[in-house]
mmCIF file of C-alpha atoms and ligand atoms in Angstrom:
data_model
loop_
_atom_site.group_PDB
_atom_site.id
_atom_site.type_symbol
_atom_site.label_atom_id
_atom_site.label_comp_id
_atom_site.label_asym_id
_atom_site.label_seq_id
_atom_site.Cartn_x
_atom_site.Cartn_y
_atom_site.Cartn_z
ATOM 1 C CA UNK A 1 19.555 13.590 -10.208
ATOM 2 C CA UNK A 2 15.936 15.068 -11.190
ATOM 3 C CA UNK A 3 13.995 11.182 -10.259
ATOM 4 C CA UNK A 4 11.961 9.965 -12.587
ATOM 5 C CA UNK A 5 9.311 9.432 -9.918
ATOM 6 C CA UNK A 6 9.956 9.778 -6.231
ATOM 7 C CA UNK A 7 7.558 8.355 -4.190
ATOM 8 C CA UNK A 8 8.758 9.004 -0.705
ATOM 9 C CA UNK A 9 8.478 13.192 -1.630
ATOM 10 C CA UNK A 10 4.990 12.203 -2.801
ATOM 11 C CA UNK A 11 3.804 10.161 0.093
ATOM 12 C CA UNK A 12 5.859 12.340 2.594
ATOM 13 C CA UNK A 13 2.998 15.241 2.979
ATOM 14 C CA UNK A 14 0.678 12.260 4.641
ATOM 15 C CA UNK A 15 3.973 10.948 6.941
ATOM 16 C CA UNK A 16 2.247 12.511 10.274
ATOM 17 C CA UNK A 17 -1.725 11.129 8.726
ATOM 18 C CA UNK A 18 -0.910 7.732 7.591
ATOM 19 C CA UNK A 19 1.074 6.743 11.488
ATOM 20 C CA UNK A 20 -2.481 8.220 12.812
ATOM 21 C CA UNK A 21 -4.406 5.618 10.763
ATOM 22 C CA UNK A 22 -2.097 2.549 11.223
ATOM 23 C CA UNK A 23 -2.539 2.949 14.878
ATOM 24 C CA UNK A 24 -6.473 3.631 14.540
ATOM 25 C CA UNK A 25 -6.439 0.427 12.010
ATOM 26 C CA UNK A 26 -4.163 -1.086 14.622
ATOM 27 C CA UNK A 27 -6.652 -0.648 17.328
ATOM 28 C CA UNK A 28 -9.782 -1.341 15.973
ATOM 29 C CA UNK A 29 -8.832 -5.290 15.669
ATOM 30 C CA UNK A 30 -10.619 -5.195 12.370
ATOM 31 C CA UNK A 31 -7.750 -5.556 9.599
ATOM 32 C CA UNK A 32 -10.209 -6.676 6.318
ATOM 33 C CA UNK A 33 -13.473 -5.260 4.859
ATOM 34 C CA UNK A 34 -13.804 -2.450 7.623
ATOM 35 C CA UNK A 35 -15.370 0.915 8.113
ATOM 36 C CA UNK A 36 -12.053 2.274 5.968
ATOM 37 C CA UNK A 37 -12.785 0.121 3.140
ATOM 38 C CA UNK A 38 -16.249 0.921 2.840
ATOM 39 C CA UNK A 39 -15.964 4.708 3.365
ATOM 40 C CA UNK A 40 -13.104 4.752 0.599
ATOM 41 C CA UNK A 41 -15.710 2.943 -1.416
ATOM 42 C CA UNK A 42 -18.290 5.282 -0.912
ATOM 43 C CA UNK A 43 -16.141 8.301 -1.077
ATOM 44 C CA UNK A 44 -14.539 6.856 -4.369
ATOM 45 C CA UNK A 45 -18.019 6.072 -5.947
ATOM 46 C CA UNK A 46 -18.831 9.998 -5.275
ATOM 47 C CA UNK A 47 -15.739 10.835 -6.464
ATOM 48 C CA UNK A 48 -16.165 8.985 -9.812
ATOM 49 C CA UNK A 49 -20.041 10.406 -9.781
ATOM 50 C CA UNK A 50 -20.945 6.263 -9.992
ATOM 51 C CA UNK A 51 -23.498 4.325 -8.135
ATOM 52 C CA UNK A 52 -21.033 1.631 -6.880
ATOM 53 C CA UNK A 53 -17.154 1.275 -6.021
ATOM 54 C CA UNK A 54 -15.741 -2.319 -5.179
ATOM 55 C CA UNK A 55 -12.386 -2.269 -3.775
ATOM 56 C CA UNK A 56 -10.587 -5.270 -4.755
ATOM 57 C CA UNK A 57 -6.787 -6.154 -4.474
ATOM 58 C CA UNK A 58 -5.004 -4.696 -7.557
ATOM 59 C CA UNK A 59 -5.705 -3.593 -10.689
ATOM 60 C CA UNK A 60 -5.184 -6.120 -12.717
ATOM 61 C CA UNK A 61 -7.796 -8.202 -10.326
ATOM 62 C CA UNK A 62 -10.082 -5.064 -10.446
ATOM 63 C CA UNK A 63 -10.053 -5.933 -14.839
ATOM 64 C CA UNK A 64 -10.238 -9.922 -14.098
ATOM 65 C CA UNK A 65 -13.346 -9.550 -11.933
ATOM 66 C CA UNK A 66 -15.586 -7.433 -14.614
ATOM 67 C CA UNK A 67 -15.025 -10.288 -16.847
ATOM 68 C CA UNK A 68 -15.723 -12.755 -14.481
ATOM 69 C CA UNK A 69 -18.456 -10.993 -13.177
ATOM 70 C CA UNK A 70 -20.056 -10.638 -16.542
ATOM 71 C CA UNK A 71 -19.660 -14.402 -17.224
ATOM 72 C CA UNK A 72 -21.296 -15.008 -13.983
ATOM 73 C CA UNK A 73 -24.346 -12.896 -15.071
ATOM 74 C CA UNK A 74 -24.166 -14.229 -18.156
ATOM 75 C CA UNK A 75 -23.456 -11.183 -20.157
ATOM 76 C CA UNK A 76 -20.155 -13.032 -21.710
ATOM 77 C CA UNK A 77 -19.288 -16.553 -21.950
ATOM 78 C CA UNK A 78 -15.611 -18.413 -22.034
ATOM 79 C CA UNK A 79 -14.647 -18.027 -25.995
ATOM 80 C CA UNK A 80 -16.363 -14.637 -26.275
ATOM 81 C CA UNK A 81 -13.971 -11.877 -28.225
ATOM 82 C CA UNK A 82 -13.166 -8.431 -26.468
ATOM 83 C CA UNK A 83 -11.590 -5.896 -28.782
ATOM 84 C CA UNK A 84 -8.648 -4.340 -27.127
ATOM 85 C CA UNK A 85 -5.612 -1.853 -28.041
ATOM 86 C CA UNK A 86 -2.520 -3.559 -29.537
ATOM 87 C CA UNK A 87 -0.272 -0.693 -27.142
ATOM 88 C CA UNK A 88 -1.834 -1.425 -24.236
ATOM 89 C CA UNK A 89 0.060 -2.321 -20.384
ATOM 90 C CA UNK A 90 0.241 -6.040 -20.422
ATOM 91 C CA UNK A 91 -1.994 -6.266 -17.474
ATOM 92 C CA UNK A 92 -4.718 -5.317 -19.601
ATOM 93 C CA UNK A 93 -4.725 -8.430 -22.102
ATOM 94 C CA UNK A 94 -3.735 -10.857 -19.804
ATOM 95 C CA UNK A 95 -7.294 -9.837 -17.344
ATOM 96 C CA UNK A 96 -9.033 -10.634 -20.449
ATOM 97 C CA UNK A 97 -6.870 -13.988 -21.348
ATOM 98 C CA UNK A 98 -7.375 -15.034 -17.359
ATOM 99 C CA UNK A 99 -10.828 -14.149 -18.049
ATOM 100 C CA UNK A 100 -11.195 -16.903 -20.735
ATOM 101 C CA UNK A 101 -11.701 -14.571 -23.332
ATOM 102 C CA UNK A 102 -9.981 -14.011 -26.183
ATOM 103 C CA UNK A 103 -7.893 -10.679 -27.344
ATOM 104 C CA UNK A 104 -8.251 -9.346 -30.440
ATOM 105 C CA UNK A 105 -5.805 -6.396 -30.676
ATOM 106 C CA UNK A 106 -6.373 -3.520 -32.916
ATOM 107 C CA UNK A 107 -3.628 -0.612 -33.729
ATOM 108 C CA UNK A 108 -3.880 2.672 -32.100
ATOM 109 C CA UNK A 109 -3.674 6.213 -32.758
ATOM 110 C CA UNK A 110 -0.245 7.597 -33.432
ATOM 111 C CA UNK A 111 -1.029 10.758 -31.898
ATOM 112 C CA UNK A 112 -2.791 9.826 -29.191
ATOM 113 C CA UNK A 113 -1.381 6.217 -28.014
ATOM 114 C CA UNK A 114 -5.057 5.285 -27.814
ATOM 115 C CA UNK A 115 -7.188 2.715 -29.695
ATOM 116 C CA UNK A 116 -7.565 3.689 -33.608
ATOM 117 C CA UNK A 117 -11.705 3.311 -32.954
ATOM 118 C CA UNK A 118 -11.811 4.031 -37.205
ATOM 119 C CA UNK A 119 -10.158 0.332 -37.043
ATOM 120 C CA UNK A 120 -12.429 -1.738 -34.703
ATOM 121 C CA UNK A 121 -15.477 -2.487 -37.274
ATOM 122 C CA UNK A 122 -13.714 -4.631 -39.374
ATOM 123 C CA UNK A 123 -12.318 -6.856 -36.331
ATOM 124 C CA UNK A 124 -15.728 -7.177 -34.756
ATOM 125 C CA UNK A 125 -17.252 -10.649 -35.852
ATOM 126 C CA UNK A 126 -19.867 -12.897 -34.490
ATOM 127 C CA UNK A 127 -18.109 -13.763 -31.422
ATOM 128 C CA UNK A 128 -17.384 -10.113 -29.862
ATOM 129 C CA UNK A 129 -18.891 -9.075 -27.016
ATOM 130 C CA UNK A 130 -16.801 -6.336 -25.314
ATOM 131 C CA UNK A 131 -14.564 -3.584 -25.905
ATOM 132 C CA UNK A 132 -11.764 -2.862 -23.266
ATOM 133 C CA UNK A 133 -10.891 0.867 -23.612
ATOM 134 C CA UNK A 134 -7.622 1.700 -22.088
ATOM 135 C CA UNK A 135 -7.118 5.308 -21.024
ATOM 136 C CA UNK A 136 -3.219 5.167 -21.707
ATOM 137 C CA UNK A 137 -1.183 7.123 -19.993
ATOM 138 C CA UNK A 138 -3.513 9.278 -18.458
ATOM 139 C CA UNK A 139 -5.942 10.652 -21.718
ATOM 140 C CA UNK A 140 -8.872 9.007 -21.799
ATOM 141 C CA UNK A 141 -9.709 7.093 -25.196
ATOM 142 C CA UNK A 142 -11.955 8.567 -28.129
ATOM 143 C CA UNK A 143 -15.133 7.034 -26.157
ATOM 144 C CA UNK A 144 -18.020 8.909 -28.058
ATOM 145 C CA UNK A 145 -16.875 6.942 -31.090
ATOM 146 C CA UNK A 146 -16.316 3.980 -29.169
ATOM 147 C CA UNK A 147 -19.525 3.921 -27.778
ATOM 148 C CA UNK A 148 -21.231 4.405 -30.999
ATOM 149 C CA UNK A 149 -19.824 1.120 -32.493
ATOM 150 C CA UNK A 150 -20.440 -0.602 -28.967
ATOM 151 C CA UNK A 151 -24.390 0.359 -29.537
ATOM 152 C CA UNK A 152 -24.223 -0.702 -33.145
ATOM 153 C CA UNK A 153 -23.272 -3.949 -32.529
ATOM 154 C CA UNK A 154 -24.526 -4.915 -28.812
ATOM 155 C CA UNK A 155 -21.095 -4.921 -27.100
ATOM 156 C CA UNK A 156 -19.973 -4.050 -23.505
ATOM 157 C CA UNK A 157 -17.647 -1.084 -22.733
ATOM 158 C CA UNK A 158 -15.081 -1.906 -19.892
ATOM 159 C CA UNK A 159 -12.549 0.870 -18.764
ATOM 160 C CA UNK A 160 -9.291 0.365 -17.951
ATOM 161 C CA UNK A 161 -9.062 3.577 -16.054
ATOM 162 C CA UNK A 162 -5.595 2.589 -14.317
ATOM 163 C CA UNK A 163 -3.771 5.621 -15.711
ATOM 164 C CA UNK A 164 -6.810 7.693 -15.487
ATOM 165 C CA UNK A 165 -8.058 8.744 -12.225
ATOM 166 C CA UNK A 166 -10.312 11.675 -12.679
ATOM 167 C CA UNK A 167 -9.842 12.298 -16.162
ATOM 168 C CA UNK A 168 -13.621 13.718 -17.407
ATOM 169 C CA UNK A 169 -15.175 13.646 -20.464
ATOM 170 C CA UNK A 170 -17.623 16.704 -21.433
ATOM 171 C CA UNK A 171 -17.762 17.263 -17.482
ATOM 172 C CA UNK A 172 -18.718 13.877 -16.214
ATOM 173 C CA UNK A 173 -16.506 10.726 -15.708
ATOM 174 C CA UNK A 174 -16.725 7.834 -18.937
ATOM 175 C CA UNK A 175 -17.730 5.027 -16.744
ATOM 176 C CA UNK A 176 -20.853 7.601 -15.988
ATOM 177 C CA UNK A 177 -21.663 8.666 -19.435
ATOM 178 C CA UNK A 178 -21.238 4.961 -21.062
ATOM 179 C CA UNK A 179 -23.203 3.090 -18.085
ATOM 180 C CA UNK A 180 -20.739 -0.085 -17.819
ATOM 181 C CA UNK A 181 -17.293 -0.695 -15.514
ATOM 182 C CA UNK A 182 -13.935 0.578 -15.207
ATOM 183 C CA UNK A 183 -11.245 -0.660 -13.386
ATOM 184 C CA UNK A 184 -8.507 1.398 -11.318
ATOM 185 C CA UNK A 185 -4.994 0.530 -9.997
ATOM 186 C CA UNK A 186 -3.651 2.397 -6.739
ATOM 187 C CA UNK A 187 -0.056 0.890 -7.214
ATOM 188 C CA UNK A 188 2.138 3.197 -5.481
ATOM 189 C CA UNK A 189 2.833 4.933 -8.928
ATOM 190 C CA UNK A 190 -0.478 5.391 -10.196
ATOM 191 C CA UNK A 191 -2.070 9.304 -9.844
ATOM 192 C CA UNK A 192 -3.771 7.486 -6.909
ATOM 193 C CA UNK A 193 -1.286 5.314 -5.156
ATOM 194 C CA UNK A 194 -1.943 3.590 -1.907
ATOM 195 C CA UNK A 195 1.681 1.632 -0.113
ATOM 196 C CA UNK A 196 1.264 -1.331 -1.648
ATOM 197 C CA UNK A 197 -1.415 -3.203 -4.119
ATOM 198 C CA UNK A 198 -4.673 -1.729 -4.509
ATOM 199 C CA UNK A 199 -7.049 -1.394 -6.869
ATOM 200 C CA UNK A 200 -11.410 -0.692 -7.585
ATOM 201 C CA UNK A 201 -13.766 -1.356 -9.954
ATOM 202 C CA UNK A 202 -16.723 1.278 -10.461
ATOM 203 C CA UNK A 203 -20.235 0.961 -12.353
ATOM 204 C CA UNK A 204 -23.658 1.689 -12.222
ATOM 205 C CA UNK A 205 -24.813 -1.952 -12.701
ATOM 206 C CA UNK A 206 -26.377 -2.394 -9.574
ATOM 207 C CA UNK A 207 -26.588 -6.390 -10.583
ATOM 208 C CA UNK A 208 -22.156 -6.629 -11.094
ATOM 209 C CA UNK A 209 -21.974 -4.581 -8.492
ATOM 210 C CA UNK A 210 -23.135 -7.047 -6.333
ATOM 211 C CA UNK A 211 -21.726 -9.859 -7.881
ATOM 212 C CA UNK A 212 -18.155 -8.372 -7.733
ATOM 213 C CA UNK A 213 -19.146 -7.716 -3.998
ATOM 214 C CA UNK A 214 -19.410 -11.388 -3.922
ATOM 215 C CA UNK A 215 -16.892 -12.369 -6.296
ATOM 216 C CA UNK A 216 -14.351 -10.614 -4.487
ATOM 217 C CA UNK A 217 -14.805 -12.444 -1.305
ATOM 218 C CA UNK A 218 -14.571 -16.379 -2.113
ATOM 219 C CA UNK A 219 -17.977 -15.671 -4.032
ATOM 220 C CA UNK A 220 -19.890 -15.540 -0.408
ATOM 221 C CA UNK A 221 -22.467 -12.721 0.418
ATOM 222 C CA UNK A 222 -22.762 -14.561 3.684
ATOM 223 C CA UNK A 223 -19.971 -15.876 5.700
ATOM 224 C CA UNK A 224 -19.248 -19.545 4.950
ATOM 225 C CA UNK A 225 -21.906 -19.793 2.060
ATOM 226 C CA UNK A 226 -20.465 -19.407 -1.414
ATOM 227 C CA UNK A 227 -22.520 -18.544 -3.682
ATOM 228 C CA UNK A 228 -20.309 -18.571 -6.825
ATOM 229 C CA UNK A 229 -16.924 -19.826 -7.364
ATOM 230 C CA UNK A 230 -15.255 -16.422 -6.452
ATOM 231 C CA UNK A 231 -11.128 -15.373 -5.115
ATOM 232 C CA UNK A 232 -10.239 -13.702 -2.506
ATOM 233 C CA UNK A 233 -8.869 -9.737 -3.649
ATOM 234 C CA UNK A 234 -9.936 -7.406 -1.168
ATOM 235 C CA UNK A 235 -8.621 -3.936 -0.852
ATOM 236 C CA UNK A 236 -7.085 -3.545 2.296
ATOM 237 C CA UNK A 237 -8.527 -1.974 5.411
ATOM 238 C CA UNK A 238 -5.028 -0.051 6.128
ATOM 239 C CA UNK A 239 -4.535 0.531 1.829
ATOM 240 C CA UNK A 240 -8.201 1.885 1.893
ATOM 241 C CA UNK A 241 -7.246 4.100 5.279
ATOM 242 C CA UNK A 242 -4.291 5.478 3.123
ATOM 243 C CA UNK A 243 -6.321 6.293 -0.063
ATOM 244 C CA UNK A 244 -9.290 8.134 2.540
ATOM 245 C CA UNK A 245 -6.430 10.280 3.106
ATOM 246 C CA UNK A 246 -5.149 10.742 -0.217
ATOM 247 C CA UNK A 247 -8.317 11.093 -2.045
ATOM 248 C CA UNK A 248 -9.290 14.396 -1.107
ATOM 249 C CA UNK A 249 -6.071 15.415 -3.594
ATOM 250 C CA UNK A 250 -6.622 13.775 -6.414
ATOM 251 C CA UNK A 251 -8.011 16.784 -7.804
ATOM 252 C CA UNK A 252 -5.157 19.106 -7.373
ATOM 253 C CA UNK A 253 -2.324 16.870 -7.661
ATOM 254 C CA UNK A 254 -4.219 16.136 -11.101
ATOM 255 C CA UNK A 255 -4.074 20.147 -11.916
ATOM 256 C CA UNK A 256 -0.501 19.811 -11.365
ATOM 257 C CA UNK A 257 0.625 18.004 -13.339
ATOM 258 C CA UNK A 258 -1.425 19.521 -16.372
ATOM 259 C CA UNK A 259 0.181 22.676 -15.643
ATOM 260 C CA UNK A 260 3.257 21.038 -15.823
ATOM 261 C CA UNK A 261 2.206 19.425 -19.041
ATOM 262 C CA UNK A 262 1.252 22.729 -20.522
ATOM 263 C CA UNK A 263 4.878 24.223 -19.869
ATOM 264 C CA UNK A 264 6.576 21.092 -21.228
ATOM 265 C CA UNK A 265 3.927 21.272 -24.808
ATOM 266 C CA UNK A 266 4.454 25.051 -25.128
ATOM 267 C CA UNK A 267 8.361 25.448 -23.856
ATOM 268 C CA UNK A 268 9.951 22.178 -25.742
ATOM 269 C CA UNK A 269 10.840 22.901 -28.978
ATOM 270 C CA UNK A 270 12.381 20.769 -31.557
ATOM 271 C CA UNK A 271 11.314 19.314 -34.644
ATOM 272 C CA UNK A 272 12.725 15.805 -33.791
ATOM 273 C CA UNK A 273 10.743 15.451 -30.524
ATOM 274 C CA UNK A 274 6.898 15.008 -31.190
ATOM 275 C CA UNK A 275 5.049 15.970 -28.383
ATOM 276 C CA UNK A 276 2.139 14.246 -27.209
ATOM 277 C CA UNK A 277 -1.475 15.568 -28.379
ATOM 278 C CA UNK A 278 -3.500 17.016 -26.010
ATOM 279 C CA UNK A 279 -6.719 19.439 -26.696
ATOM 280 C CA UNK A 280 -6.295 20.961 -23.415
ATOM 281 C CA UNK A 281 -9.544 19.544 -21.699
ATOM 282 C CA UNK A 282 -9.740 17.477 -18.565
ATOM 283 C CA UNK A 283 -9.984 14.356 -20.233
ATOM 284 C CA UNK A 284 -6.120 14.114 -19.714
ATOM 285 C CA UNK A 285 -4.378 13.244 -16.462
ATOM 286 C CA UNK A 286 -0.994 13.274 -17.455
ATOM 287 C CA UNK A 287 -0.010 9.684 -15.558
ATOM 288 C CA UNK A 288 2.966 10.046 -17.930
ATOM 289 C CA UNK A 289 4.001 12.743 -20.322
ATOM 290 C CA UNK A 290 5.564 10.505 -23.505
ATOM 291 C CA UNK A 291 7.516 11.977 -26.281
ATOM 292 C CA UNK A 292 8.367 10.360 -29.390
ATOM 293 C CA UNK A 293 11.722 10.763 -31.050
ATOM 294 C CA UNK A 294 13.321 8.800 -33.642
ATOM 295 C CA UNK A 295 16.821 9.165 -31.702
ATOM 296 C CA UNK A 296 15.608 7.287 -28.702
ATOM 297 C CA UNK A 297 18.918 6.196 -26.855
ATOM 298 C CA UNK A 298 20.996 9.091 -27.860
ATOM 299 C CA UNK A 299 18.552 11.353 -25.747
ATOM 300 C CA UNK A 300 17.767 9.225 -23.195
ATOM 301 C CA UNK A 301 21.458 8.898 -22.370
ATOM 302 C CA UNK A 302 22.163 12.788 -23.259
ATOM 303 C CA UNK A 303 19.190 13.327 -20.618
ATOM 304 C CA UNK A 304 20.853 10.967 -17.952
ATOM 305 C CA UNK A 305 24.318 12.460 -18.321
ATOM 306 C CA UNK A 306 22.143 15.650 -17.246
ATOM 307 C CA UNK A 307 20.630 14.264 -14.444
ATOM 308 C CA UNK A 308 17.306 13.838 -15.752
ATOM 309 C CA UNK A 309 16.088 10.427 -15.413
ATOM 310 C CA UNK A 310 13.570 8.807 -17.547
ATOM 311 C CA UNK A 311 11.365 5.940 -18.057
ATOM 312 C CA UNK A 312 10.111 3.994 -21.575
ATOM 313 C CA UNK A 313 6.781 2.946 -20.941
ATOM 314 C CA UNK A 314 6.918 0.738 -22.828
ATOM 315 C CA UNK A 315 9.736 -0.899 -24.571
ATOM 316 C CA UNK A 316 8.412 -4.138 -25.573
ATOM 317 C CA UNK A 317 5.141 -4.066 -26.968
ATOM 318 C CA UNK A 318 2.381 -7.443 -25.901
ATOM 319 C CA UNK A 319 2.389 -9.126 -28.822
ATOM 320 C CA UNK A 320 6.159 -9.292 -29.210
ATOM 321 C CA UNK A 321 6.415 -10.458 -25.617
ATOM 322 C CA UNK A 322 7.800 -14.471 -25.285
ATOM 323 C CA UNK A 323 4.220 -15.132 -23.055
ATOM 324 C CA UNK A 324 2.555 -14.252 -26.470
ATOM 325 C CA UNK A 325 4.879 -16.396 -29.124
ATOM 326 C CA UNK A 326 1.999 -16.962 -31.040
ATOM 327 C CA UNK A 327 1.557 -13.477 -31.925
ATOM 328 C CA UNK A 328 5.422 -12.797 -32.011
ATOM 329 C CA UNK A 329 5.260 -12.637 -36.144
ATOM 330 C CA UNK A 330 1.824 -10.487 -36.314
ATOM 331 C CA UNK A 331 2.762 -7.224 -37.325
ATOM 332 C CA UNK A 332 0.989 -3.920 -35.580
ATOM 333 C CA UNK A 333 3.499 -0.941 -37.479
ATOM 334 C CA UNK A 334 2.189 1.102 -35.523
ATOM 335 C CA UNK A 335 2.189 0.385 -32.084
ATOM 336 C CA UNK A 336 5.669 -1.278 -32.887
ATOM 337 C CA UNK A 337 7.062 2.133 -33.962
ATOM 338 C CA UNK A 338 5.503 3.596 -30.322
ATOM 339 C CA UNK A 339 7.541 1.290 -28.842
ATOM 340 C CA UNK A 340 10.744 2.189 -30.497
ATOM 341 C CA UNK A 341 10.420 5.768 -30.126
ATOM 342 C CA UNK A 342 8.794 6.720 -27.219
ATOM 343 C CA UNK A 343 10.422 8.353 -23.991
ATOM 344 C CA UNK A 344 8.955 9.650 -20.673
ATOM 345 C CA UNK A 345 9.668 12.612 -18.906
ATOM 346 C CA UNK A 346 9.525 13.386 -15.595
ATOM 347 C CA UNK A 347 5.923 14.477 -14.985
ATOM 348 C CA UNK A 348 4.567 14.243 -10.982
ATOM 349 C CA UNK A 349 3.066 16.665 -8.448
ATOM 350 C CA UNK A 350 6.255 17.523 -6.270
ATOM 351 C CA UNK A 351 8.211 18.232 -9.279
ATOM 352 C CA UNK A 352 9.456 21.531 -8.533
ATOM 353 C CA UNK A 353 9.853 24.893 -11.049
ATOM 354 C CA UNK A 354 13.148 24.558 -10.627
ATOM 355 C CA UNK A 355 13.266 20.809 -12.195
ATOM 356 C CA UNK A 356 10.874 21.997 -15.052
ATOM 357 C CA UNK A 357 13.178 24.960 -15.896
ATOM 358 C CA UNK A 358 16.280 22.644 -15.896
ATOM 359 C CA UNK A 359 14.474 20.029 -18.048
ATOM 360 C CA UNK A 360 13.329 22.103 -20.408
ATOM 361 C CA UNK A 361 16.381 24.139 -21.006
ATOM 362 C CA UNK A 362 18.360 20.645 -21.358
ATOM 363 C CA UNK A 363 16.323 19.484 -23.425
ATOM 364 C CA UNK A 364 16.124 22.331 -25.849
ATOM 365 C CA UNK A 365 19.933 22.236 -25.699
ATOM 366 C CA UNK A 366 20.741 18.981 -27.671
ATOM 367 C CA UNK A 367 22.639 19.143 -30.231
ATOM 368 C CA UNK A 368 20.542 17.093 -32.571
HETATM 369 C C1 LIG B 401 -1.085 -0.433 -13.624
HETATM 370 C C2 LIG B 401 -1.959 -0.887 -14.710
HETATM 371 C C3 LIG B 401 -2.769 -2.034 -14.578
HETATM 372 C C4 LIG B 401 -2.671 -2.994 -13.449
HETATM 373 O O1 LIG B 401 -2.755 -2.484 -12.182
HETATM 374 P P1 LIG B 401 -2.065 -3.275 -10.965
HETATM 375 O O2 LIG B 401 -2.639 -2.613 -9.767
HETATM 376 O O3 LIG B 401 -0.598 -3.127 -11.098
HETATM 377 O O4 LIG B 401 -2.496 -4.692 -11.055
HETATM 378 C C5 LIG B 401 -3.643 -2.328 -15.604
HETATM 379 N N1 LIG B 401 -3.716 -1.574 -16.708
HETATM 380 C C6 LIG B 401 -2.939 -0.494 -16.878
HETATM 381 C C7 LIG B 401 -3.079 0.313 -18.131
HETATM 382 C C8 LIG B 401 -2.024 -0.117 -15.893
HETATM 383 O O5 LIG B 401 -1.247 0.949 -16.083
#
């Protein structure tokens, strides 16, 4: 069976590194907010080309705390609307619902998955204050556009670059080019995946910065004086020692897969698969390569028979969810028909040539 994503082959390289830093962690005695945490910060920051990283303890926390921290600085209030895509991870409305905001989904690109920016004028009204961008699955959204209609009308840009490690646009990272926040995952899965929960924000505010510095750690900037009403979601001194080491090959494992990607676009050929729309730059990481296809469950079983596993990413979309009954009868066509036709292939670093050949020949034998 060709895995859909095997973890222990990608973490297996670092096998001998990561014992070395569990017993360095081990022996320092200092298991939170340590020297590895703040050198994965810094060296994260760099990476990113940003003035500040905050590690925090997962994504979805990483999403949560921008809001917050922009309530706290009183950039949003509770109430405030944040235009976000209607075929987004879940994680990403429900930050902005835990948040006290209030979603206000708008349809995405067929071609690209991301946010239809031609469609978010006519859903901004008095009350919005942010876009959340989502960089979904791995190609960053149309932000030059995005930005535009931010300036127009006052509004925040927040990244949710969980899929998007390194992914550049025009050379230089969004979160550098749009001077706001983005948020990053390093669940085991992501392109940078720690052993457990992880996850960062990044901006050039120097004022969140500090606040989510705060905010992070029960609000206090000194121990046992809170300054705000903060949580606790730190990233982990021995997550943080795991990511110092994995860092450094982001880059590569990136290139990787957009080889990979470049095979699959050029080598699969049928006229009832639509392939996924790329133009070839860096601003796609390839976090998941996702093909549409109106026969769904015919290939993904023809494919498995094969031994070729794959993943739907994702098959319900949000607002058909039971946690969002009120928005179970809105209708998105859309992002509805993404989620009944899209399929992912493998796509990871240590998939080998032979595993491309073989899924690429299967593939182009179906018998449609
Ligand atoms: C993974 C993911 C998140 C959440 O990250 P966690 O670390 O799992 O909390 C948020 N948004 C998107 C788009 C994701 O893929």
């Amino acid at each position: 069976m060709i895995p859909f994503l095997d973890l222990k082959k990608i973490n297996e390289p670092y096998e001998i590194a990561f014992q070395q830093k569990l017993k360095s962690v081990l022996e320092s005695g200092w298991y939170i907010l340590g020297s590895e945490t703040a050198s994965f910060e810094k060296a994260f920051a760099e990476y990113c080309q940003t003035q500040y990283c905050i590690g925090v303890g997962n994504g979805f926390d990483a999403l949560v705390l921008i809001f917050k921290g922009y309530i706290q600085l009183g950039k949003l209030k509770k109430g405030d609307e944040v235009i976000i895509p209607s075929n987004t991870y879940i994680a990403s409305i429900l930050a902005v619902l835990h948040a006290d905001l209030v979603p206000v989904l708008v349809e995405p690109k067929l071609e690209t998955y991301n946010i239809n920016p031609d469609l978010i004028p006519e859903k901004i009204t008095s009350k919005t204050k942010a876009i959340l961008a989502v960089h979904l699955y791995g190609q960053l959204a149309e932000m030059d556009q995005i930005n535009e209609i931010a300036n127009q009308h006052n509004l925040l840009i927040i990244e949710d670059s969980a899929q998007s490690h390194g992914a550049v646009n025009n050379q230089q990272l969004t979160i550098n080019k749009f001077k706001s926040a983005s948020a990053y995952s390093f669940y085991p899965g992501k392109n940078l995946g720690c052993l457990g929960d992880g996850g960062a924000v990044t901006t050039n505010d120097r004022e969140l910065a500090e606040m989510l510095f705060s905010l992070r750690n029960y609000g206090s900037q000194q121990k046992y004086y809170n300054t705000y009403i903060g949580v606790n979601s730190r990233l982990d001194e021995l997550q943080a020692a795991f990511l110092n080491l994995k860092l450094p090959n982001l880059d590569s494992d990136n290139d990787k897969r957009r080889a990979i990607a470049k095979r699959y676009l050029s080598e699969i050929k049928s006229d009832r698969i639509k392939l996924p729309f790329w133009d070839f730059s860096d601003n796609h990481v390839f976090h998941l390569f996702v093909i549409r296809t109106d026969n769904r469950e015919d290939l993904k079983n023809y494919l498995n028979e094969n031994n070729i596993q794959t993943m739907i990413h994702y098959p319900v979309p949000p607002h058909k969810q039971k946690a969002f009954s009120e928005w179970n009868n809105l209708s998105f066509p859309v992002t509805e028909k993404i989620h009944n036709e899209v399929l992912s292939l493998p796509l990871n670093p240590v998939l080998t040539k032979t595993e491309i050949d073989f899924i690429i020949e299967i593939l182009n034998n179906y018998n449609w």
